[in-house]
mmCIF file of C-alpha atoms and ligand atoms in Angstrom:
data_model
loop_
_atom_site.group_PDB
_atom_site.id
_atom_site.type_symbol
_atom_site.label_atom_id
_atom_site.label_comp_id
_atom_site.label_asym_id
_atom_site.label_seq_id
_atom_site.Cartn_x
_atom_site.Cartn_y
_atom_site.Cartn_z
ATOM 1 C CA MET A 18 88.378 66.820 27.820
ATOM 2 C CA VAL A 19 86.543 63.644 26.802
ATOM 3 C CA ALA A 20 83.182 64.288 25.217
ATOM 4 C CA GLY A 21 80.246 62.804 27.082
ATOM 5 C CA SER A 22 77.130 63.630 28.987
ATOM 6 C CA ALA A 23 76.742 67.048 30.570
ATOM 7 C CA ASP A 24 77.183 65.336 33.905
ATOM 8 C CA ALA A 25 80.470 63.672 32.953
ATOM 9 C CA ASN A 26 81.773 66.955 31.605
ATOM 10 C CA ARG A 27 80.871 68.751 34.816
ATOM 11 C CA GLN A 28 82.763 66.181 36.818
ATOM 12 C CA THR A 29 85.956 66.163 34.753
ATOM 13 C CA ASP A 30 86.278 69.917 34.269
ATOM 14 C CA HIS A 31 87.025 70.831 37.876
ATOM 15 C CA ALA A 32 87.614 74.468 37.049
ATOM 16 C CA GLN A 33 83.973 74.724 36.026
ATOM 17 C CA LEU A 34 82.416 72.333 38.535
ATOM 18 C CA LEU A 35 79.539 74.708 39.251
ATOM 19 C CA ARG A 36 78.875 76.073 35.776
ATOM 20 C CA GLY A 37 75.363 77.481 35.481
ATOM 21 C CA GLN A 38 74.619 77.338 39.202
ATOM 22 C CA LYS A 39 73.517 80.299 41.324
ATOM 23 C CA ALA A 40 75.130 80.733 44.723
ATOM 24 C CA LEU A 41 74.595 83.074 47.650
ATOM 25 C CA VAL A 42 77.286 83.530 50.304
ATOM 26 C CA THR A 43 76.514 85.407 53.503
ATOM 27 C CA GLY A 44 79.223 87.541 55.091
ATOM 28 C CA ALA A 45 81.062 87.425 51.759
ATOM 29 C CA ASN A 46 83.108 90.631 52.039
ATOM 30 C CA SER A 47 85.655 89.284 54.549
ATOM 31 C CA GLY A 48 87.675 86.196 55.429
ATOM 32 C CA ILE A 49 86.222 82.781 54.642
ATOM 33 C CA GLY A 50 83.059 84.135 52.984
ATOM 34 C CA LEU A 51 85.098 86.359 50.673
ATOM 35 C CA ALA A 52 87.372 83.495 49.585
ATOM 36 C CA THR A 53 84.346 81.215 49.161
ATOM 37 C CA ALA A 54 82.432 83.689 46.993
ATOM 38 C CA ILE A 55 85.482 84.059 44.739
ATOM 39 C CA ALA A 56 86.043 80.289 44.541
ATOM 40 C CA LEU A 57 82.384 79.691 43.628
ATOM 41 C CA GLY A 58 82.666 82.309 40.862
ATOM 42 C CA ARG A 59 85.883 80.730 39.596
ATOM 43 C CA ALA A 60 84.050 77.391 39.515
ATOM 44 C CA GLY A 61 81.471 78.916 37.164
ATOM 45 C CA ALA A 62 78.639 79.938 39.499
ATOM 46 C CA ASP A 63 76.841 83.275 39.451
ATOM 47 C CA VAL A 64 77.221 84.709 42.944
ATOM 48 C CA VAL A 65 75.353 86.991 45.335
ATOM 49 C CA VAL A 66 77.812 88.653 47.727
ATOM 50 C CA ASN A 67 75.958 89.336 50.964
ATOM 51 C CA TYR A 68 77.375 91.825 53.439
ATOM 52 C CA VAL A 69 76.054 93.738 56.425
ATOM 53 C CA VAL A 70 78.726 96.448 56.692
ATOM 54 C CA GLY A 71 81.639 97.192 54.351
ATOM 55 C CA GLU A 72 80.017 98.022 51.017
ATOM 56 C CA ASP A 73 83.331 98.878 49.321
ATOM 57 C CA GLU A 74 84.839 95.473 50.142
ATOM 58 C CA ALA A 75 81.687 93.781 48.859
ATOM 59 C CA HIS A 76 81.942 95.640 45.548
ATOM 60 C CA LYS A 77 85.601 94.637 45.193
ATOM 61 C CA VAL A 78 84.589 90.987 45.621
ATOM 62 C CA VAL A 79 81.896 91.447 42.963
ATOM 63 C CA GLU A 80 84.468 92.884 40.533
ATOM 64 C CA GLN A 81 86.817 89.956 41.093
ATOM 65 C CA ILE A 82 84.040 87.451 40.486
ATOM 66 C CA GLU A 83 82.893 89.237 37.335
ATOM 67 C CA GLY A 84 86.459 88.788 36.094
ATOM 68 C CA PHE A 85 85.688 85.062 35.718
ATOM 69 C CA GLY A 86 82.941 85.864 33.191
ATOM 70 C CA VAL A 87 80.063 85.060 35.535
ATOM 71 C CA ARG A 88 77.505 87.345 37.134
ATOM 72 C CA ALA A 89 77.746 88.822 40.624
ATOM 73 C CA TYR A 90 76.166 91.562 42.688
ATOM 74 C CA ALA A 91 76.400 92.749 46.284
ATOM 75 C CA HIS A 92 73.376 92.681 48.571
ATOM 76 C CA GLN A 93 73.250 94.234 52.016
ATOM 77 C CA ALA A 94 71.260 92.259 54.598
ATOM 78 C CA ASP A 95 71.543 91.354 58.249
ATOM 79 C CA VAL A 96 71.166 87.559 58.329
ATOM 80 C CA SER A 97 69.468 87.723 61.732
ATOM 81 C CA ASP A 98 66.635 89.877 60.334
ATOM 82 C CA GLU A 99 63.812 87.781 58.884
ATOM 83 C CA ASP A 100 62.486 90.409 56.466
ATOM 84 C CA GLN A 101 65.950 91.210 55.156
ATOM 85 C CA VAL A 102 66.795 87.548 54.503
ATOM 86 C CA THR A 103 63.452 86.946 52.798
ATOM 87 C CA ALA A 104 63.961 90.004 50.597
ATOM 88 C CA MET A 105 67.543 88.965 49.771
ATOM 89 C CA VAL A 106 66.550 85.532 48.475
ATOM 90 C CA ALA A 107 63.465 86.926 46.683
ATOM 91 C CA ARG A 108 65.681 89.435 44.830
ATOM 92 C CA MET A 109 68.104 86.658 43.872
ATOM 93 C CA VAL A 110 65.288 84.575 42.399
ATOM 94 C CA GLU A 111 64.146 87.655 40.475
ATOM 95 C CA GLU A 112 67.637 88.510 39.165
ATOM 96 C CA TYR A 113 69.069 85.021 38.537
ATOM 97 C CA GLY A 114 65.882 82.978 38.175
ATOM 98 C CA THR A 115 66.639 80.724 41.142
ATOM 99 C CA ILE A 116 69.188 79.671 43.771
ATOM 100 C CA ASP A 117 71.174 76.398 43.761
ATOM 101 C CA ILE A 118 73.707 76.919 46.574
ATOM 102 C CA MET A 119 73.248 78.700 49.903
ATOM 103 C CA VAL A 120 76.436 79.152 51.920
ATOM 104 C CA ALA A 121 75.344 80.296 55.395
ATOM 105 C CA ASN A 122 78.717 81.660 56.439
ATOM 106 C CA ALA A 123 78.130 84.918 58.328
ATOM 107 C CA GLY A 124 79.224 84.720 61.928
ATOM 108 C CA LEU A 125 80.795 86.620 64.780
ATOM 109 C CA GLN A 126 82.201 86.330 68.277
ATOM 110 C CA ARG A 127 81.410 88.352 71.420
ATOM 111 C CA ASP A 128 83.746 86.724 73.941
ATOM 112 C CA ALA A 129 83.581 86.923 77.740
ATOM 113 C CA PRO A 130 83.923 84.613 80.713
ATOM 114 C CA LEU A 131 80.510 83.378 81.832
ATOM 115 C CA ALA A 132 80.149 85.732 84.824
ATOM 116 C CA GLN A 133 80.860 88.761 82.646
ATOM 117 C CA MET A 134 78.904 87.715 79.572
ATOM 118 C CA THR A 135 75.913 89.979 79.047
ATOM 119 C CA LEU A 136 72.590 88.794 77.725
ATOM 120 C CA ALA A 137 73.165 91.122 74.765
ATOM 121 C CA GLN A 138 76.447 89.316 73.932
ATOM 122 C CA TRP A 139 74.746 85.929 74.235
ATOM 123 C CA ARG A 140 71.802 86.971 72.063
ATOM 124 C CA LYS A 141 73.870 88.682 69.383
ATOM 125 C CA VAL A 142 75.937 85.557 68.738
ATOM 126 C CA ILE A 143 72.948 83.189 68.781
ATOM 127 C CA ASP A 144 70.951 85.560 66.549
ATOM 128 C CA VAL A 145 73.635 85.846 63.858
ATOM 129 C CA ASN A 146 75.352 82.447 64.035
ATOM 130 C CA LEU A 147 72.324 80.209 64.602
ATOM 131 C CA THR A 148 69.082 82.055 63.811
ATOM 132 C CA GLY A 149 70.776 83.594 60.764
ATOM 133 C CA GLN A 150 71.556 80.121 59.422
ATOM 134 C CA PHE A 151 67.989 78.968 60.105
ATOM 135 C CA LEU A 152 66.538 81.913 58.151
ATOM 136 C CA CYS A 153 68.928 81.542 55.211
ATOM 137 C CA ALA A 154 68.353 77.778 55.017
ATOM 138 C CA ARG A 155 64.580 78.205 55.191
ATOM 139 C CA GLU A 156 64.383 80.754 52.398
ATOM 140 C CA ALA A 157 66.718 78.768 50.133
ATOM 141 C CA ALA A 158 64.877 75.492 50.812
ATOM 142 C CA LYS A 159 61.526 77.024 49.793
ATOM 143 C CA GLU A 160 62.937 77.816 46.371
ATOM 144 C CA PHE A 161 64.714 74.437 46.048
ATOM 145 C CA VAL A 162 61.447 72.597 46.763
ATOM 146 C CA ARG A 163 59.453 74.832 44.390
ATOM 147 C CA ARG A 164 61.906 74.297 41.514
ATOM 148 C CA GLY A 165 63.031 70.700 42.085
ATOM 149 C CA VAL A 166 65.910 69.013 40.282
ATOM 150 C CA VAL A 167 67.095 70.436 36.970
ATOM 151 C CA GLU A 168 69.305 67.625 35.650
ATOM 152 C CA GLU A 169 71.397 69.812 33.336
ATOM 153 C CA VAL A 170 72.388 71.995 36.279
ATOM 154 C CA SER A 171 72.909 69.561 39.175
ATOM 155 C CA ARG A 172 71.848 66.120 40.363
ATOM 156 C CA SER A 173 70.335 67.678 43.494
ATOM 157 C CA ALA A 174 67.582 70.238 43.900
ATOM 158 C CA GLY A 175 69.850 72.455 45.975
ATOM 159 C CA LYS A 176 72.681 72.582 48.444
ATOM 160 C CA ILE A 177 72.817 74.279 51.826
ATOM 161 C CA ILE A 178 76.260 74.565 53.376
ATOM 162 C CA CYS A 179 76.393 75.693 56.985
ATOM 163 C CA MET A 180 79.654 77.278 58.112
ATOM 164 C CA SER A 181 80.204 75.653 61.449
ATOM 165 C CA SER A 182 83.435 75.369 63.453
ATOM 166 C CA VAL A 183 85.540 72.841 65.299
ATOM 167 C CA HIS A 184 83.654 74.321 68.275
ATOM 168 C CA GLN A 185 80.655 72.395 67.015
ATOM 169 C CA THR A 186 82.307 69.619 69.064
ATOM 170 C CA ILE A 187 85.236 71.159 71.028
ATOM 171 C CA PRO A 188 84.072 73.013 74.176
ATOM 172 C CA TRP A 189 85.585 76.523 74.428
ATOM 173 C CA ALA A 190 85.865 78.230 77.807
ATOM 174 C CA GLY A 191 85.238 81.969 77.650
ATOM 175 C CA HIS A 192 83.189 81.598 74.465
ATOM 176 C CA VAL A 193 80.018 79.859 75.633
ATOM 177 C CA ASN A 194 77.788 81.866 73.269
ATOM 178 C CA TYR A 195 79.930 80.989 70.235
ATOM 179 C CA ALA A 196 80.401 77.299 71.120
ATOM 180 C CA SER A 197 76.662 76.954 71.819
ATOM 181 C CA SER A 198 75.797 78.583 68.507
ATOM 182 C CA LYS A 199 78.067 76.195 66.587
ATOM 183 C CA GLY A 200 76.846 73.165 68.534
ATOM 184 C CA GLY A 201 73.376 74.300 67.503
ATOM 185 C CA VAL A 202 74.474 74.655 63.886
ATOM 186 C CA GLY A 203 75.522 70.990 63.940
ATOM 187 C CA MET A 204 72.048 69.824 64.962
ATOM 188 C CA LEU A 205 70.312 72.392 62.724
ATOM 189 C CA MET A 206 72.282 70.991 59.799
ATOM 190 C CA GLN A 207 71.581 67.319 60.579
ATOM 191 C CA THR A 208 67.890 67.879 61.227
ATOM 192 C CA LEU A 209 67.443 69.887 58.041
ATOM 193 C CA ALA A 210 69.415 67.276 56.122
ATOM 194 C CA GLN A 211 67.046 64.568 57.365
ATOM 195 C CA GLU A 212 63.963 66.666 56.607
ATOM 196 C CA LEU A 213 65.029 67.883 53.170
ATOM 197 C CA ALA A 214 66.835 64.851 51.706
ATOM 198 C CA PRO A 215 63.582 63.396 50.284
ATOM 199 C CA HIS A 216 63.362 66.588 48.202
ATOM 200 C CA ARG A 217 66.881 65.803 46.885
ATOM 201 C CA ILE A 218 68.249 68.771 48.833
ATOM 202 C CA ARG A 219 71.667 68.247 50.389
ATOM 203 C CA VAL A 220 72.436 69.989 53.673
ATOM 204 C CA ASN A 221 75.989 69.717 55.020
ATOM 205 C CA ALA A 222 78.404 71.693 57.160
ATOM 206 C CA VAL A 223 82.022 72.728 56.871
ATOM 207 C CA ALA A 224 83.802 73.014 60.206
ATOM 208 C CA PRO A 225 86.968 75.103 59.946
ATOM 209 C CA GLY A 226 89.766 74.907 62.469
ATOM 210 C CA ALA A 227 92.002 77.968 62.918
ATOM 211 C CA ILE A 228 91.853 80.042 59.742
ATOM 212 C CA ARG A 229 93.704 83.336 59.270
ATOM 213 C CA THR A 230 90.861 85.906 59.160
ATOM 214 C CA PRO A 231 89.909 89.080 61.044
ATOM 215 C CA ILE A 232 87.634 87.121 63.444
ATOM 216 C CA ASN A 233 90.626 85.567 65.270
ATOM 217 C CA ARG A 234 93.457 88.025 64.503
ATOM 218 C CA ASP A 235 94.692 87.925 68.117
ATOM 219 C CA ALA A 236 95.310 84.168 67.818
ATOM 220 C CA TRP A 237 97.789 84.403 64.901
ATOM 221 C CA SER A 238 99.004 87.985 64.438
ATOM 222 C CA THR A 239 102.146 87.726 66.634
ATOM 223 C CA PRO A 240 104.793 84.954 66.410
ATOM 224 C CA GLU A 241 104.130 84.036 70.069
ATOM 225 C CA ALA A 242 100.384 83.704 69.521
ATOM 226 C CA GLU A 243 100.904 81.709 66.330
ATOM 227 C CA ALA A 244 103.336 79.303 68.078
ATOM 228 C CA GLU A 245 100.763 78.754 70.820
ATOM 229 C CA LEU A 246 98.048 78.131 68.232
ATOM 230 C CA LEU A 247 100.227 75.661 66.284
ATOM 231 C CA ARG A 248 100.383 73.421 69.359
ATOM 232 C CA LEU A 249 96.727 72.676 68.622
ATOM 233 C CA ILE A 250 97.247 71.892 64.913
ATOM 234 C CA PRO A 251 98.949 68.558 64.083
ATOM 235 C CA TYR A 252 99.349 69.527 60.415
ATOM 236 C CA GLY A 253 101.623 72.385 61.463
ATOM 237 C CA ARG A 254 100.138 75.406 59.763
ATOM 238 C CA VAL A 255 97.329 77.865 60.338
ATOM 239 C CA GLY A 256 94.653 77.516 57.662
ATOM 240 C CA ASP A 257 93.941 80.016 54.887
ATOM 241 C CA PRO A 258 90.447 81.087 53.834
ATOM 242 C CA GLU A 259 91.091 79.331 50.502
ATOM 243 C CA ASP A 260 91.419 75.988 52.328
ATOM 244 C CA ILE A 261 87.787 76.381 53.374
ATOM 245 C CA ALA A 262 86.648 77.847 50.038
ATOM 246 C CA ARG A 263 87.897 74.772 48.140
ATOM 247 C CA ALA A 264 86.053 72.473 50.541
ATOM 248 C CA VAL A 265 82.825 74.424 49.984
ATOM 249 C CA VAL A 266 83.160 74.209 46.197
ATOM 250 C CA ALA A 267 83.726 70.451 46.372
ATOM 251 C CA LEU A 268 80.839 69.904 48.780
ATOM 252 C CA ALA A 269 78.500 72.015 46.641
ATOM 253 C CA SER A 270 79.406 70.124 43.474
ATOM 254 C CA ASP A 271 77.975 66.877 42.125
ATOM 255 C CA LEU A 272 81.284 65.181 43.005
ATOM 256 C CA PHE A 273 79.820 65.098 46.524
ATOM 257 C CA ASP A 274 76.264 64.257 45.453
ATOM 258 C CA TYR A 275 75.858 61.398 47.929
ATOM 259 C CA VAL A 276 77.136 63.410 50.897
ATOM 260 C CA VAL A 277 74.083 64.335 52.965
ATOM 261 C CA GLY A 278 74.068 65.564 56.569
ATOM 262 C CA SER A 279 77.845 65.455 57.042
ATOM 263 C CA THR A 280 80.224 67.821 58.729
ATOM 264 C CA LEU A 281 83.473 68.153 56.807
ATOM 265 C CA TYR A 282 86.183 69.173 59.279
ATOM 266 C CA VAL A 283 88.817 71.291 57.549
ATOM 267 C CA ASP A 284 91.102 71.851 60.481
ATOM 268 C CA GLY A 285 94.616 70.457 59.954
ATOM 269 C CA GLY A 286 93.757 67.779 62.524
ATOM 270 C CA MET A 287 92.665 70.122 65.320
ATOM 271 C CA THR A 288 89.839 67.748 66.269
ATOM 272 C CA LEU A 289 92.272 64.819 66.694
ATOM 273 C CA PHE A 290 92.937 65.612 70.378
ATOM 274 C CA PRO A 291 96.571 66.652 69.641
ATOM 275 C CA GLY A 292 97.427 66.628 73.383
ATOM 276 C CA PHE A 293 97.138 62.830 73.224
ATOM 277 C CA ALA A 294 99.918 62.554 70.612
ATOM 278 C CA THR A 295 102.416 62.518 73.472
ATOM 279 C CA GLY A 296 100.250 62.084 76.552
ATOM 280 C CA GLY A 297 97.307 60.039 77.686
HETATM 281 P P1 NAD B 391 85.186 87.425 59.395
HETATM 282 O O1 NAD B 391 84.945 88.273 60.562
HETATM 283 O O2 NAD B 391 86.299 87.741 58.474
HETATM 284 O O3 NAD B 391 83.854 87.284 58.516
HETATM 285 C C1 NAD B 391 82.572 87.225 59.070
HETATM 286 C C2 NAD B 391 81.609 87.840 58.084
HETATM 287 O O4 NAD B 391 80.282 87.754 58.608
HETATM 288 C C3 NAD B 391 81.904 89.335 57.857
HETATM 289 O O5 NAD B 391 81.718 89.616 56.487
HETATM 290 C C4 NAD B 391 80.820 90.003 58.689
HETATM 291 O O6 NAD B 391 80.507 91.307 58.256
HETATM 292 C C5 NAD B 391 79.679 89.029 58.452
HETATM 293 N N1 NAD B 391 78.563 89.234 59.372
HETATM 294 C C6 NAD B 391 78.585 89.411 60.714
HETATM 295 N N2 NAD B 391 77.364 89.624 61.179
HETATM 296 C C7 NAD B 391 76.519 89.580 60.112
HETATM 297 C C8 NAD B 391 75.123 89.726 59.940
HETATM 298 N N3 NAD B 391 74.320 89.994 60.975
HETATM 299 N N4 NAD B 391 74.605 89.622 58.691
HETATM 300 C C9 NAD B 391 75.400 89.377 57.628
HETATM 301 N N5 NAD B 391 76.732 89.233 57.731
HETATM 302 C C10 NAD B 391 77.279 89.333 58.958
HETATM 303 O O7 NAD B 391 85.382 85.949 59.987
HETATM 304 P P2 NAD B 391 85.559 84.532 59.265
HETATM 305 O O8 NAD B 391 86.621 83.844 59.997
HETATM 306 O O9 NAD B 391 85.663 84.675 57.794
HETATM 307 O O10 NAD B 391 84.178 83.842 59.668
HETATM 308 C C11 NAD B 391 83.294 83.265 58.726
HETATM 309 C C12 NAD B 391 82.598 82.074 59.361
HETATM 310 O O11 NAD B 391 83.570 81.048 59.630
HETATM 311 C C13 NAD B 391 81.906 82.368 60.691
HETATM 312 O O12 NAD B 391 80.679 81.678 60.759
HETATM 313 C C14 NAD B 391 82.893 81.799 61.710
HETATM 314 O O13 NAD B 391 82.253 81.428 62.909
HETATM 315 C C15 NAD B 391 83.422 80.604 60.947
HETATM 316 N N6 NAD B 391 84.681 80.085 61.461
HETATM 317 C C16 NAD B 391 85.847 80.798 61.355
HETATM 318 C C17 NAD B 391 87.026 80.261 61.852
HETATM 319 C C18 NAD B 391 88.338 80.968 61.751
HETATM 320 O O14 NAD B 391 89.321 80.450 62.305
HETATM 321 N N7 NAD B 391 88.445 82.092 61.095
HETATM 322 C C19 NAD B 391 87.011 78.999 62.438
HETATM 323 C C20 NAD B 391 85.815 78.303 62.545
HETATM 324 C C21 NAD B 391 84.652 78.857 62.031
#
């Protein structure tokens, strides 16, 4: 590696893009969050592994991250509970000194056609997927503003990455709670990006397409279901959690320092209206 400024070194040594940074990932004991927490650790960040249920899985993720020679611990909190989110970020600041990267990833589905969807199903999805992101972003932003930019660590005062979905823009019959929550995440992200950019805080979203995780097992776990799903993916493969994890690492790093208020679609072309490839 060529010797140079700390910044140049950070940018050329991709394996250590996030050296010295402190990251929190919500819902980090499964699927995309799990892969993201590991990728952030591999990139040199100390990581807080949030989980709500599944303590054993969370501890396994912590062990893997510690294997990269960085720090990690598991923290149980429900992202839709204000006191629990506040306490989670406060503990992180106590243990690691600060927070540089908040990945608001936790999310769930409670699917039903409109007529059968209960208010409880509607509220649960909005509470976790949208209110949870609001609470996590708010608590992280308070610390980013308090601390400001530390040049040796990153060019920005902090990064918030909202885990959205292609359903931020693609309507989804039978999933009105989920699609509404992700549409909301898109506007939450842009509004926070506008509000926080003057503090040198970057807020962006990653919008995955179909990724092989427990949340959508029915969509890929049989050959018939997978073939049906592939009709929606021009690139011809279902995504892996690592596809999303790499995008998060890049977006969180100074390589993407001028990217503010963007949604990065990581979807194998799912948002390209694939039906129009042969029709229209
Ligand atoms: P997953 O079910 O494997 O992971 C979701 C995680 O969120 C789990 O760890 C779960 O315990 C956690 N969680 C749920 N409720 C929580 C709460 N109240 N507090 C804290 N954590 C909570 O699913 P995934 O596919 O890895 O989903 C991760 C994110 O990616 C979600 O926001 C989801 O909407 C989004 N996403 C996934 C796909 C996909 O195809 N898998 C596509 C688009 C977007």
